[in-house]
């Protein structure tokens, strides 16, 4: 059973849409099998006969009823007791699509992708509201950040929302004075003085956790970077530091791709 995925996408309605190229038509009883990479739990979907002519087929599988949990799920086709892992030539990545997908308020976010070895897989993650970071820079003694609000349910329009940027010191729980932030629709821009950060850090060596408080959103939003195909940003992204009175201050990411500000070190 030689089958290759030529196009894969999770739609805004959480439907896995696939286009397959194959040597023969799918027969009755063919199943799509999704297997959780860590636990080995499997979910099966009976495909029947998708129609189409020999050589290609299109499939649409609603993911929500399958009760999939967070993690990586590998895709297989099974027929007559035999199964093959689904090869894919579609990288399955579009930043514009991910931005649009994140406009809805969700509890789980589904994404199809091609593994390093060229197979189809799903990445499923908890979709808590977050301030998705797109740009970071230092200028004129300030730290500035901009991006978009993900999974909040706010409209991508011209409406302005009251917002403030907060910084909390991880070691002590102390908070720095909040600064105003700009939020228009789902786009945000925020900044704070590096001098104020250093003045608020009694030891000159601490880690600060930023969050964004936005009118119309029930809880403060963590700042992070998850709507892309770069995993492990703490290892891969290294920002230059700014020096204030000889003390280095730099942004970095945690293992969960959340933004932090490190003072000293």
CSV table of N, CA and C in Angstrom, one decimal, residues 105 129 149 152-154 212-221:
chain,number,residue,atom,x,y,z
A,105,UNK,N,-10.9,31.4,20.2
A,105,UNK,CA,-10.6,30.9,21.6
A,105,UNK,C,-10.8,29.4,21.6
A,129,UNK,N,-4.7,31.3,26.3
A,129,UNK,CA,-4.5,32.6,25.8
A,129,UNK,C,-3.1,33.1,26.1
A,149,UNK,N,-2.1,38.8,20.1
A,149,UNK,CA,-2.8,38.0,21.1
A,149,UNK,C,-3.4,36.8,20.5
A,152,UNK,N,-7.5,34.3,22.4
A,152,UNK,CA,-8.2,35.2,23.4
A,152,UNK,C,-9.7,35.3,22.9
A,153,UNK,N,-9.9,35.2,21.6
A,153,UNK,CA,-11.3,35.4,21.1
A,153,UNK,C,-11.5,36.9,20.7
A,154,UNK,N,-10.5,37.7,20.9
A,154,UNK,CA,-10.7,39.1,20.5
A,154,UNK,C,-10.7,39.2,18.9
A,212,UNK,N,1.0,40.5,30.1
A,212,UNK,CA,0.3,41.6,29.5
A,212,UNK,C,-1.2,41.5,30.1
A,213,UNK,N,-1.6,42.6,30.7
A,213,UNK,CA,-3.0,42.7,31.2
A,213,UNK,C,-3.8,43.4,30.2
A,214,UNK,N,-4.8,42.8,29.6
A,214,UNK,CA,-5.6,43.4,28.5
A,214,UNK,C,-7.1,43.5,28.9
A,215,UNK,N,-7.7,44.6,28.6
A,215,UNK,CA,-9.1,44.8,28.8
A,215,UNK,C,-9.9,43.8,28.0
A,216,UNK,N,-10.8,43.1,28.6
A,216,UNK,CA,-11.6,42.1,27.9
A,216,UNK,C,-11.1,40.7,28.0
A,217,UNK,N,-9.9,40.5,28.6
A,217,UNK,CA,-9.3,39.2,28.8
A,217,UNK,C,-9.2,39.0,30.3
A,218,UNK,N,-9.7,37.8,30.7
A,218,UNK,CA,-10.0,37.6,32.1
A,218,UNK,C,-8.7,37.5,32.9
A,219,UNK,N,-7.6,36.9,32.3
A,219,UNK,CA,-6.4,36.7,33.1
A,219,UNK,C,-5.2,37.3,32.4
A,220,UNK,N,-4.1,37.7,33.1
A,220,UNK,CA,-2.9,38.2,32.5
A,220,UNK,C,-2.4,37.2,31.5
A,221,UNK,N,-1.8,37.7,30.4
A,221,UNK,CA,-1.3,36.9,29.3
A,221,UNK,C,0.2,36.7,29.5
